[in-house]
Amino acid sequence: MFSPSPDFEGSPGPLPPLCNVPPMAMPVITPSSNGQAFQSTVFQKPAERIGVLGTGTRGVDWLQRILMALQCPVQEEIDWAVSALLELSFRNADAFKQPGSEQALQLVLATITEHWDTATAAQTDLEERESGLVKRQFLSEALLTLRNACLDAKTAQLLAAEPATREVITRGMLLPREPLYSEIRGYAVEIAEHVCFHYMPEGPESPLMVALVNLLDSQDRSLVISSHRALGRLCVYDESNCIASLAIDHVHRLLRYLMVEDEELVSACLDLLYQYTARIQHVDDLVGENIKDDAMWVRDILSAHLVRLLTYKMDRERVEYVRLPRRTKRPAPAEPPSLPQTILDELLVLNEPERATNWIRASYEPDPDGEVTQISLWKAYEGQFEAHARQSGRRLLPAVDFIKNVTSAFRNAAAMVVNVGPNQKKFIIKGIRPREQAVSPSVYRNNPAALPDPRRRIPPPFGPTVALVLQNIARLHGGRQLLQPYIAAIADAAVVNPSLWGYVDALLSVIDKQK
């Protein structure tokens, strides 16, 4: 490798020595160095740009922007509009009640119809699969938008009036049972669940009827529930007996679903079973004399199990009668009890108004006939915590707020003004009295009986539907004979579930026709 020697003419010489010149400071005006110069400076507002298009205008609203994008021939604008409308349907439940929402849904339906064939077509090579994935994603978002819109009953009625809605949900439910189309099929059947109530059945061989029946034997729980609900609502106005297209195997599968511990599934199946048993010839197919020996289990489900469903998950309250000696109520103490240090420590760590509420519960107890004066209650509270309030610097709850807070401690307590004489009034708290011994707030909170308003068990919603199904069965002579051994259990169900009184009375009247 070539390296120039020190004697080479072209070699660079030594660098000159650096100059030892000290740096010079440059003066900078700051508020600390020259405050007067800053105070005399006047802010000059920059001149506004005049004549720029759109300056100072807000533009169209969000929904109008979506409408314009849906009408645009550019696919990117349509994709954005569908995504924006989907986000709007999640964020605002009343989004489809605004003016222009009906037109937006019509445009979404038209877009789905236009892109359906290309989004659901079979792809062979890799490039087609990637483009098909994007199109299916777009189709899924559009269907999910319609599904969210259908949650509103009025919007569902508007969508049902569109002919394209029936075509879209039918084609969606008739897609091949492949994981590739599971999301599209799920949204289609959920839309059908909400709009089928507004349809009239076109016949047992109509595409919508066939599509719903084909989903009854699905292994997907959501599809089974939604298809049963949709079919039950579609048959509400069934005048041509379209429900007769249900094969007996489908009905037997429906009856087996009634044995599953799933309230949503049982409720959906009972709705469809009620529509099926509304025609007496279908009841004869289930419990008549011509049924096969291997289908005798159907009678047990339509009798014993349906009677059990009348009181599903409801327990009879056991009443125990105990003879107790007559006791007289002890007079209430004149003053609240003194608090032990352990209870006082629990109260001191609390903030107002929680501390006032727990102190009232610790020192007083509910009594419908008891009463204390408001001034004595406030003085007892003030005397208990005034010293601590001075030390900690935290103020006590004001007297007015303290009196109002009594209702938070005891639901039935109330502040009252009582006339005790001419031009004399007495301010009292009705419904409480001092305890004989203080109760710790932790003990009171952990006692279920001390809760102010315990929630009762809500009866299952399908009890009336079960009673109506039993009424349909009892219209047949064989059905009345089948339910005859369960008359006592049916009458007892009305005692356990009082909401069934009217239904049970009508059912027993139908069964009694046999006599």
Coordinates of C-alpha atoms in Angstrom, one line a residue:
M1 CA 0.0 0.0 0.0
F2 CA 1.4 3.5 -1.0
S3 CA 2.2 5.8 1.9
P4 CA 3.8 9.2 1.1
S5 CA 7.1 9.8 2.8
P6 CA 7.9 12.9 4.8
D7 CA 10.0 14.2 1.9
F8 CA 7.2 13.9 -0.7
E9 CA 6.4 17.3 -2.2
G10 CA 2.6 16.7 -2.1
S11 CA 2.5 15.8 1.6
P12 CA 0.4 18.2 3.8
G13 CA 2.4 20.3 6.2
P14 CA 1.8 20.6 9.9
L15 CA -1.3 22.5 11.1
P16 CA -0.9 26.1 12.3
P17 CA -1.2 26.6 16.1
L18 CA -4.7 27.5 17.4
C19 CA -5.3 31.1 18.4
N20 CA -5.9 31.5 22.1
V21 CA -8.7 34.1 21.7
P22 CA -11.2 34.1 24.6
P23 CA -14.9 33.7 23.6
M24 CA -17.1 36.9 23.7
A25 CA -20.5 36.9 25.4
M26 CA -23.4 38.2 23.4
P27 CA -26.0 40.2 25.3
V28 CA -29.5 38.6 25.2
I29 CA -32.6 40.4 26.4
T30 CA -34.6 38.4 29.0
P31 CA -37.3 39.3 31.4
S32 CA -34.8 39.1 34.3
S33 CA -32.1 41.3 32.6
N34 CA -34.4 43.9 31.0
G35 CA -37.9 43.6 32.4
Q36 CA -39.0 47.0 31.3
A37 CA -38.4 46.2 27.6
F38 CA -40.6 43.1 27.9
Q39 CA -43.4 45.1 29.7
S40 CA -43.5 47.7 26.9
T41 CA -43.9 45.0 24.2
V42 CA -47.5 44.9 22.8
F43 CA -48.8 41.6 21.5
Q44 CA -49.5 41.9 17.8
K45 CA -52.2 39.6 16.6
P46 CA -51.1 38.0 13.3
A47 CA -53.1 39.0 10.3
E48 CA -55.8 36.4 9.4
R49 CA -55.6 34.7 6.0
I50 CA -58.6 36.0 4.1
G51 CA -60.1 34.3 1.2
V52 CA -59.0 30.7 2.0
L53 CA -61.8 28.2 1.1
G54 CA -63.5 26.7 4.2
T55 CA -62.1 29.2 6.7
G56 CA -64.4 29.6 9.7
T57 CA -67.0 27.0 8.5
R58 CA -67.7 23.8 10.4
G59 CA -68.8 21.8 7.3
V60 CA -71.5 19.1 7.1
D61 CA -72.4 16.9 10.1
W62 CA -71.0 13.4 10.6
L63 CA -74.0 11.5 9.2
Q64 CA -74.2 13.7 6.1
R65 CA -70.5 13.1 5.4
I66 CA -71.1 9.3 5.6
L67 CA -74.0 9.6 3.2
M68 CA -71.9 11.5 0.7
A69 CA -69.2 8.9 1.0
L70 CA -71.6 6.0 0.4
Q71 CA -72.8 7.7 -2.8
C72 CA -69.3 8.2 -4.0
P73 CA -68.0 5.8 -6.7
V74 CA -64.6 5.6 -5.1
Q75 CA -64.2 2.3 -3.2
E76 CA -62.0 3.8 -0.5
E77 CA -64.7 6.3 0.4
I78 CA -67.3 3.6 0.7
D79 CA -65.0 1.5 2.9
W80 CA -64.5 4.5 5.2
A81 CA -68.2 5.3 5.3
V82 CA -69.1 1.7 6.3
S83 CA -66.4 1.7 9.1
A84 CA -67.5 5.1 10.3
L85 CA -71.2 4.1 10.4
L86 CA -70.3 0.9 12.3
E87 CA -68.4 2.9 14.9
L88 CA -71.3 5.3 15.1
S89 CA -73.7 2.4 15.8
F90 CA -71.5 1.2 18.7
R91 CA -71.0 4.6 20.2
N92 CA -74.5 6.0 20.0
A93 CA -77.6 3.8 20.5
D94 CA -79.9 6.5 19.0
A95 CA -77.7 7.1 15.9
F96 CA -80.3 5.6 13.5
K97 CA -83.1 7.8 14.8
Q98 CA -81.5 10.9 13.2
P99 CA -82.6 12.3 9.9
G100 CA -80.8 10.6 7.0
S101 CA -80.2 7.3 8.8
E102 CA -82.8 5.5 6.8
Q103 CA -81.1 6.5 3.6
A104 CA -77.7 5.4 5.0
L105 CA -79.1 2.0 5.7
Q106 CA -80.6 1.7 2.2
L107 CA -77.2 2.6 0.7
V108 CA -75.5 0.0 3.0
L109 CA -78.0 -2.6 1.8
A110 CA -77.3 -1.7 -1.8
T111 CA -73.6 -1.9 -1.2
I112 CA -73.9 -5.4 0.3
T113 CA -75.9 -6.6 -2.6
E114 CA -73.4 -5.2 -5.1
H115 CA -70.3 -6.8 -3.4
W116 CA -71.9 -10.1 -2.3
D117 CA -70.9 -12.3 -5.2
T118 CA -67.3 -11.2 -5.2
A119 CA -66.9 -11.4 -1.4
T120 CA -68.4 -14.9 -1.1
A121 CA -67.0 -16.4 -4.2
A122 CA -64.5 -19.3 -3.9
Q123 CA -60.8 -18.3 -4.4
T124 CA -58.2 -20.5 -5.9
D125 CA -54.8 -18.8 -5.9
L126 CA -53.1 -16.7 -3.1
E127 CA -53.8 -13.3 -4.7
E128 CA -57.6 -14.0 -5.0
R129 CA -57.6 -15.2 -1.4
E130 CA -56.1 -12.0 -0.1
S131 CA -58.5 -9.8 -2.1
G132 CA -61.4 -12.1 -1.0
L133 CA -60.4 -11.6 2.7
V134 CA -60.6 -7.8 2.3
K135 CA -64.0 -8.0 0.7
R136 CA -65.3 -10.4 3.3
Q137 CA -64.1 -8.1 6.0
F138 CA -65.9 -5.2 4.3
L139 CA -69.1 -7.4 4.0
S140 CA -68.9 -8.4 7.7
E141 CA -68.6 -4.7 8.8
A142 CA -71.7 -3.8 6.7
L143 CA -73.7 -6.7 8.1
L144 CA -72.7 -5.8 11.6
T145 CA -73.9 -2.3 11.1
L146 CA -77.3 -3.6 10.0
R147 CA -77.3 -5.9 13.0
N148 CA -76.7 -3.0 15.4
A149 CA -79.4 -1.0 13.7
C150 CA -81.9 -3.8 14.1
L151 CA -81.6 -3.6 17.9
D152 CA -84.0 -0.7 17.7
A153 CA -87.5 -1.9 17.0
K154 CA -88.5 1.0 14.7
T155 CA -85.3 0.6 12.7
A156 CA -85.9 -3.1 12.4
Q157 CA -89.3 -2.4 11.0
L158 CA -87.9 0.0 8.4
L159 CA -85.3 -2.6 7.4
A160 CA -88.0 -5.3 7.1
A161 CA -89.8 -3.0 4.6
E162 CA -86.8 -3.2 2.3
P163 CA -86.9 -6.1 -0.2
A164 CA -83.1 -6.3 -0.2
T165 CA -83.1 -7.2 3.5
R166 CA -84.9 -10.5 3.0
E167 CA -82.5 -11.4 0.2
V168 CA -79.4 -10.5 2.1
I169 CA -80.3 -12.5 5.3
T170 CA -81.5 -15.5 3.2
R171 CA -78.3 -15.7 1.2
G172 CA -76.2 -15.2 4.4
M173 CA -77.9 -18.1 6.1
L174 CA -77.6 -20.4 3.1
L175 CA -73.8 -20.0 2.8
P176 CA -71.7 -23.2 3.1
R177 CA -71.1 -24.3 6.7
E178 CA -67.4 -23.4 6.6
P179 CA -65.4 -21.3 9.1
L180 CA -64.8 -18.9 6.3
Y181 CA -68.4 -17.7 6.4
S182 CA -69.2 -18.2 10.1
E183 CA -69.1 -14.4 10.9
I184 CA -71.3 -13.5 7.9
R185 CA -73.8 -16.2 8.7
G186 CA -73.9 -15.2 12.4
Y187 CA -74.8 -11.6 11.5
A188 CA -77.4 -12.6 9.0
V189 CA -79.3 -14.8 11.4
E190 CA -79.2 -12.1 14.1
I191 CA -80.7 -9.6 11.6
A192 CA -83.3 -12.2 10.8
E193 CA -84.1 -12.6 14.5
H194 CA -85.2 -9.0 14.7
V195 CA -86.9 -8.5 11.3
C196 CA -88.8 -11.8 11.0
F197 CA -91.5 -10.5 13.3
H198 CA -92.5 -8.0 10.5
Y199 CA -92.7 -10.7 7.8
M200 CA -95.5 -12.8 6.5
P201 CA -94.5 -16.4 5.6
E202 CA -94.5 -16.9 1.9
G203 CA -94.9 -20.6 2.1
P204 CA -93.1 -23.7 3.5
E205 CA -90.7 -23.8 0.5
S206 CA -89.8 -20.1 0.6
P207 CA -86.0 -19.5 0.7
L208 CA -86.2 -17.7 4.1
M209 CA -88.2 -20.6 5.6
V210 CA -85.8 -23.2 4.2
A211 CA -82.7 -21.2 5.4
L212 CA -84.0 -20.9 9.0
V213 CA -85.0 -24.6 9.2
N214 CA -81.6 -25.6 7.9
L215 CA -79.9 -23.9 10.9
L216 CA -82.0 -25.6 13.5
D217 CA -79.6 -28.6 13.6
S218 CA -76.5 -26.4 13.9
Q219 CA -73.8 -27.1 16.5
D220 CA -73.3 -23.4 17.2
R221 CA -75.3 -22.3 20.2
S222 CA -75.8 -18.7 19.0
L223 CA -77.1 -19.9 15.6
V224 CA -79.5 -22.4 17.3
I225 CA -80.9 -19.7 19.6
S226 CA -81.3 -17.0 17.0
S227 CA -82.7 -19.4 14.3
H228 CA -85.4 -20.7 16.8
R229 CA -86.3 -17.1 17.8
A230 CA -86.5 -16.0 14.1
L231 CA -88.6 -19.0 13.1
G232 CA -90.9 -18.6 16.1
R233 CA -91.5 -14.9 15.2
L234 CA -91.9 -15.6 11.5
C235 CA -94.7 -18.1 12.3
V236 CA -96.7 -15.6 14.4
Y237 CA -98.7 -14.6 11.3
D238 CA -98.6 -18.1 9.8
E239 CA -101.9 -18.5 8.1
S240 CA -100.8 -21.2 5.5
N241 CA -99.4 -23.6 8.1
C242 CA -95.8 -23.1 7.0
I243 CA -94.6 -24.5 10.3
A244 CA -95.7 -27.9 9.1
S245 CA -92.5 -28.0 7.0
L246 CA -90.7 -28.8 10.3
A247 CA -89.7 -32.4 10.2
I248 CA -90.5 -34.5 13.3
D249 CA -86.8 -34.9 13.9
H250 CA -86.4 -31.1 14.2
V251 CA -89.3 -31.1 16.7
H252 CA -87.7 -33.9 18.7
R253 CA -84.4 -32.1 18.8
L254 CA -86.3 -29.0 20.0
L255 CA -87.8 -31.0 22.9
R256 CA -84.4 -32.3 23.9
Y257 CA -83.1 -28.7 24.1
L258 CA -85.7 -28.1 26.8
M259 CA -83.7 -30.5 29.1
V260 CA -80.6 -28.2 28.8
E261 CA -79.8 -25.9 31.7
D262 CA -79.7 -22.8 29.5
E263 CA -82.4 -20.2 30.0
E264 CA -81.9 -18.5 26.7
L265 CA -82.0 -21.7 24.7
V266 CA -85.1 -23.0 26.6
S267 CA -86.9 -19.7 26.1
A268 CA -86.3 -19.7 22.4
C269 CA -87.4 -23.3 22.0
L270 CA -90.6 -22.7 24.0
D271 CA -91.5 -19.8 21.8
L272 CA -91.2 -22.0 18.7
L273 CA -93.0 -24.9 20.4
Y274 CA -95.9 -22.7 21.2
Q275 CA -96.3 -21.8 17.6
Y276 CA -96.0 -25.4 16.6
T277 CA -98.6 -26.7 19.1
A278 CA -101.0 -23.9 18.2
R279 CA -102.4 -26.3 15.5
I280 CA -104.1 -29.3 17.0
Q281 CA -102.9 -31.7 14.3
H282 CA -99.3 -31.1 15.4
V283 CA -100.2 -31.9 19.0
D284 CA -101.7 -35.2 17.8
D285 CA -98.4 -36.0 16.0
L286 CA -96.6 -35.6 19.4
V287 CA -99.0 -37.2 22.0
G288 CA -101.6 -39.0 19.9
E289 CA -102.3 -42.7 19.9
N290 CA -100.3 -43.3 16.7
I291 CA -96.9 -42.4 18.0
K292 CA -94.1 -45.0 17.9
D293 CA -92.8 -46.8 20.9
D294 CA -89.4 -45.2 20.6
A295 CA -91.0 -41.7 20.9
M296 CA -92.8 -42.3 24.1
W297 CA -90.2 -40.0 25.9
V298 CA -91.9 -37.1 24.1
R299 CA -94.9 -37.6 26.4
D300 CA -92.8 -37.3 29.5
I301 CA -91.2 -34.0 28.3
L302 CA -94.6 -32.5 27.3
S303 CA -96.1 -33.4 30.7
A304 CA -93.8 -33.8 33.6
H305 CA -90.9 -31.7 32.4
L306 CA -93.1 -28.8 31.2
V307 CA -94.8 -28.7 34.6
R308 CA -91.4 -28.6 36.2
L309 CA -90.5 -25.6 34.0
L310 CA -93.4 -23.6 35.5
T311 CA -91.3 -23.2 38.6
Y312 CA -87.9 -23.3 37.0
K313 CA -85.2 -22.2 39.6
M314 CA -87.8 -21.1 42.1
D315 CA -87.8 -22.6 45.6
R316 CA -90.8 -22.8 47.8
E317 CA -90.5 -20.7 51.0
R318 CA -90.7 -23.0 54.0
V319 CA -92.9 -21.6 56.7
E320 CA -92.0 -22.8 60.2
Y321 CA -94.5 -22.2 63.0
V322 CA -92.8 -21.8 66.4
R323 CA -94.8 -21.1 69.6
L324 CA -93.1 -18.3 71.5
P325 CA -94.0 -16.9 74.9
R326 CA -95.6 -13.5 74.9
R327 CA -93.0 -10.9 75.2
T328 CA -93.2 -7.2 75.9
K329 CA -90.9 -4.7 74.2
R330 CA -88.3 -3.2 76.5
P331 CA -88.3 0.6 76.7
A332 CA -85.8 2.4 74.5
P333 CA -82.7 3.8 76.2
A334 CA -82.6 7.5 76.7
E335 CA -79.2 7.9 75.2
P336 CA -77.2 6.1 72.6
P337 CA -74.5 3.6 73.9
S338 CA -71.0 4.6 74.4
L339 CA -68.7 3.3 71.6
P340 CA -65.9 0.9 72.5
Q341 CA -62.5 1.9 71.2
T342 CA -62.5 -0.8 68.5
I343 CA -65.7 0.5 67.0
L344 CA -64.5 4.1 67.3
D345 CA -61.2 3.2 65.5
E346 CA -63.3 1.8 62.6
L347 CA -65.4 5.0 62.4
L348 CA -62.4 7.5 62.6
V349 CA -60.8 6.2 59.4
L350 CA -64.0 6.9 57.4
N351 CA -64.8 10.1 55.6
E352 CA -68.1 12.0 55.7
P353 CA -70.9 11.2 55.0
E354 CA -69.9 7.5 55.3
R355 CA -68.8 8.0 58.8
A356 CA -72.1 9.6 59.9
T357 CA -74.1 6.7 58.2
N358 CA -72.1 4.0 60.0
W359 CA -72.2 5.8 63.3
I360 CA -76.0 6.0 63.1
R361 CA -76.2 2.3 62.3
A362 CA -73.7 1.5 65.2
S363 CA -75.6 3.5 67.8
Y364 CA -79.3 3.3 66.7
E365 CA -81.5 0.5 65.4
P366 CA -84.7 0.6 63.2
D367 CA -88.0 0.6 65.1
P368 CA -91.3 1.5 63.4
D369 CA -92.7 2.9 66.7
G370 CA -89.4 4.6 67.8
E371 CA -88.5 8.2 67.6
V372 CA -85.7 10.5 68.6
T373 CA -85.4 14.3 68.4
Q374 CA -83.2 15.7 65.7
I375 CA -81.3 17.9 68.2
S376 CA -80.4 15.0 70.5
L377 CA -79.3 13.0 67.5
W378 CA -77.1 15.8 66.2
K379 CA -75.7 16.6 69.7
A380 CA -74.8 12.9 70.3
Y381 CA -72.9 12.8 66.9
E382 CA -71.2 16.1 67.6
G383 CA -70.1 15.1 71.1
Q384 CA -68.6 11.9 69.8
F385 CA -66.5 13.3 67.0
E386 CA -65.9 17.0 67.7
A387 CA -62.6 16.5 69.5
H388 CA -61.3 14.3 66.7
A389 CA -62.4 16.8 64.1
R390 CA -60.4 19.6 65.8
Q391 CA -57.3 17.4 65.9
S392 CA -57.5 16.1 62.3
G393 CA -58.7 19.3 60.7
R394 CA -61.6 17.5 59.0
R395 CA -64.9 19.2 59.5
L396 CA -68.0 17.4 60.7
L397 CA -71.0 16.9 58.4
P398 CA -73.3 19.9 58.7
A399 CA -76.4 19.5 60.8
V400 CA -78.8 19.8 57.8
D401 CA -76.9 17.2 55.7
F402 CA -76.6 15.0 58.8
I403 CA -80.3 14.9 59.3
K404 CA -80.9 14.2 55.6
N405 CA -78.3 11.3 55.8
V406 CA -80.4 9.4 58.3
T407 CA -82.5 7.9 55.4
S408 CA -79.2 6.5 53.9
A409 CA -78.6 4.6 57.2
F410 CA -82.2 3.3 57.6
R411 CA -84.5 3.2 54.6
N412 CA -87.7 3.6 56.7
A413 CA -86.5 6.4 58.9
A414 CA -87.8 9.9 58.1
A415 CA -87.4 13.4 59.5
M416 CA -90.8 14.8 60.7
V417 CA -92.3 17.9 62.3
V418 CA -94.9 17.2 65.0
N419 CA -97.3 19.7 66.5
V420 CA -97.1 19.2 70.3
G421 CA -99.2 22.2 71.3
P422 CA -100.4 25.7 70.3
N423 CA -97.6 27.2 68.2
Q424 CA -95.2 24.5 69.4
K425 CA -93.4 22.1 67.0
K426 CA -91.1 19.2 67.7
F427 CA -88.5 18.1 65.1
I428 CA -88.0 14.3 65.3
I429 CA -86.6 11.3 63.4
K430 CA -89.3 8.7 63.1
G431 CA -88.4 5.0 62.8
I432 CA -85.3 4.6 64.9
R433 CA -84.3 4.3 68.6
P434 CA -81.0 4.1 70.5
R435 CA -79.4 0.6 70.8
E436 CA -78.7 -1.0 74.1
Q437 CA -75.3 -2.1 72.9
A438 CA -73.2 -0.6 70.0
V439 CA -72.8 -2.7 66.8
S440 CA -69.6 -2.7 64.8
P441 CA -69.9 -1.3 61.2
S442 CA -68.1 -4.3 59.9
V443 CA -70.6 -6.7 61.5
Y444 CA -73.5 -4.7 60.2
R445 CA -72.1 -4.7 56.6
N446 CA -71.5 -8.5 56.7
N447 CA -75.0 -9.3 57.9
P448 CA -77.3 -10.1 54.9
A449 CA -80.4 -9.4 57.1
A450 CA -79.2 -5.9 57.7
L451 CA -79.3 -4.9 54.1
P452 CA -81.9 -2.1 53.6
D453 CA -83.7 -3.6 50.5
P454 CA -82.7 -7.2 49.6
R455 CA -83.4 -8.1 46.0
R456 CA -85.9 -11.0 45.5
R457 CA -85.4 -13.8 43.1
I458 CA -86.9 -12.8 39.8
P459 CA -89.1 -15.6 38.3
P460 CA -87.9 -17.0 34.9
P461 CA -89.5 -15.2 32.0
F462 CA -90.7 -18.2 30.2
G463 CA -93.2 -19.4 32.8
P464 CA -96.3 -18.0 30.9
T465 CA -95.1 -19.5 27.7
V466 CA -94.9 -23.0 29.3
A467 CA -98.5 -22.5 30.6
L468 CA -99.7 -21.5 27.1
V469 CA -97.9 -24.6 25.5
L470 CA -99.7 -26.8 28.1
Q471 CA -103.0 -25.2 27.2
N472 CA -102.4 -26.1 23.5
I473 CA -101.7 -29.7 24.5
A474 CA -104.8 -29.9 26.7
R475 CA -107.1 -29.0 23.8
L476 CA -106.6 -32.5 22.5
H477 CA -108.3 -35.3 24.4
G478 CA -105.1 -37.3 24.6
G479 CA -103.3 -34.2 25.9
R480 CA -105.9 -33.8 28.7
Q481 CA -105.4 -37.4 29.7
L482 CA -101.7 -36.9 29.7
L483 CA -101.9 -33.9 32.0
Q484 CA -104.5 -35.3 34.4
P485 CA -102.0 -36.7 36.9
Y486 CA -100.2 -33.4 37.2
I487 CA -103.2 -31.2 38.2
A488 CA -102.0 -30.8 41.7
A489 CA -98.5 -29.9 40.6
I490 CA -99.9 -27.3 38.1
A491 CA -102.0 -25.7 40.8
D492 CA -99.1 -25.7 43.2
A493 CA -97.0 -23.9 40.6
A494 CA -99.3 -20.9 40.8
V495 CA -98.6 -20.8 44.6
V496 CA -94.8 -20.8 44.1
N497 CA -94.9 -18.5 41.1
P498 CA -97.9 -16.0 41.7
S499 CA -97.4 -14.4 38.2
L500 CA -98.9 -17.6 36.7
W501 CA -102.3 -17.4 38.4
G502 CA -104.3 -16.4 35.3
Y503 CA -102.5 -18.8 33.1
V504 CA -102.9 -21.8 35.5
D505 CA -106.6 -21.0 36.0
A506 CA -107.2 -21.1 32.2
L507 CA -105.1 -24.3 31.9
L508 CA -107.1 -26.1 34.7
S509 CA -110.3 -25.0 33.0
V510 CA -109.2 -26.6 29.8
I511 CA -108.1 -29.9 31.5
D512 CA -111.4 -30.0 33.4
K513 CA -113.4 -30.3 30.2
Q514 CA -112.6 -34.1 30.2
K515 CA -114.9 -34.6 33.2

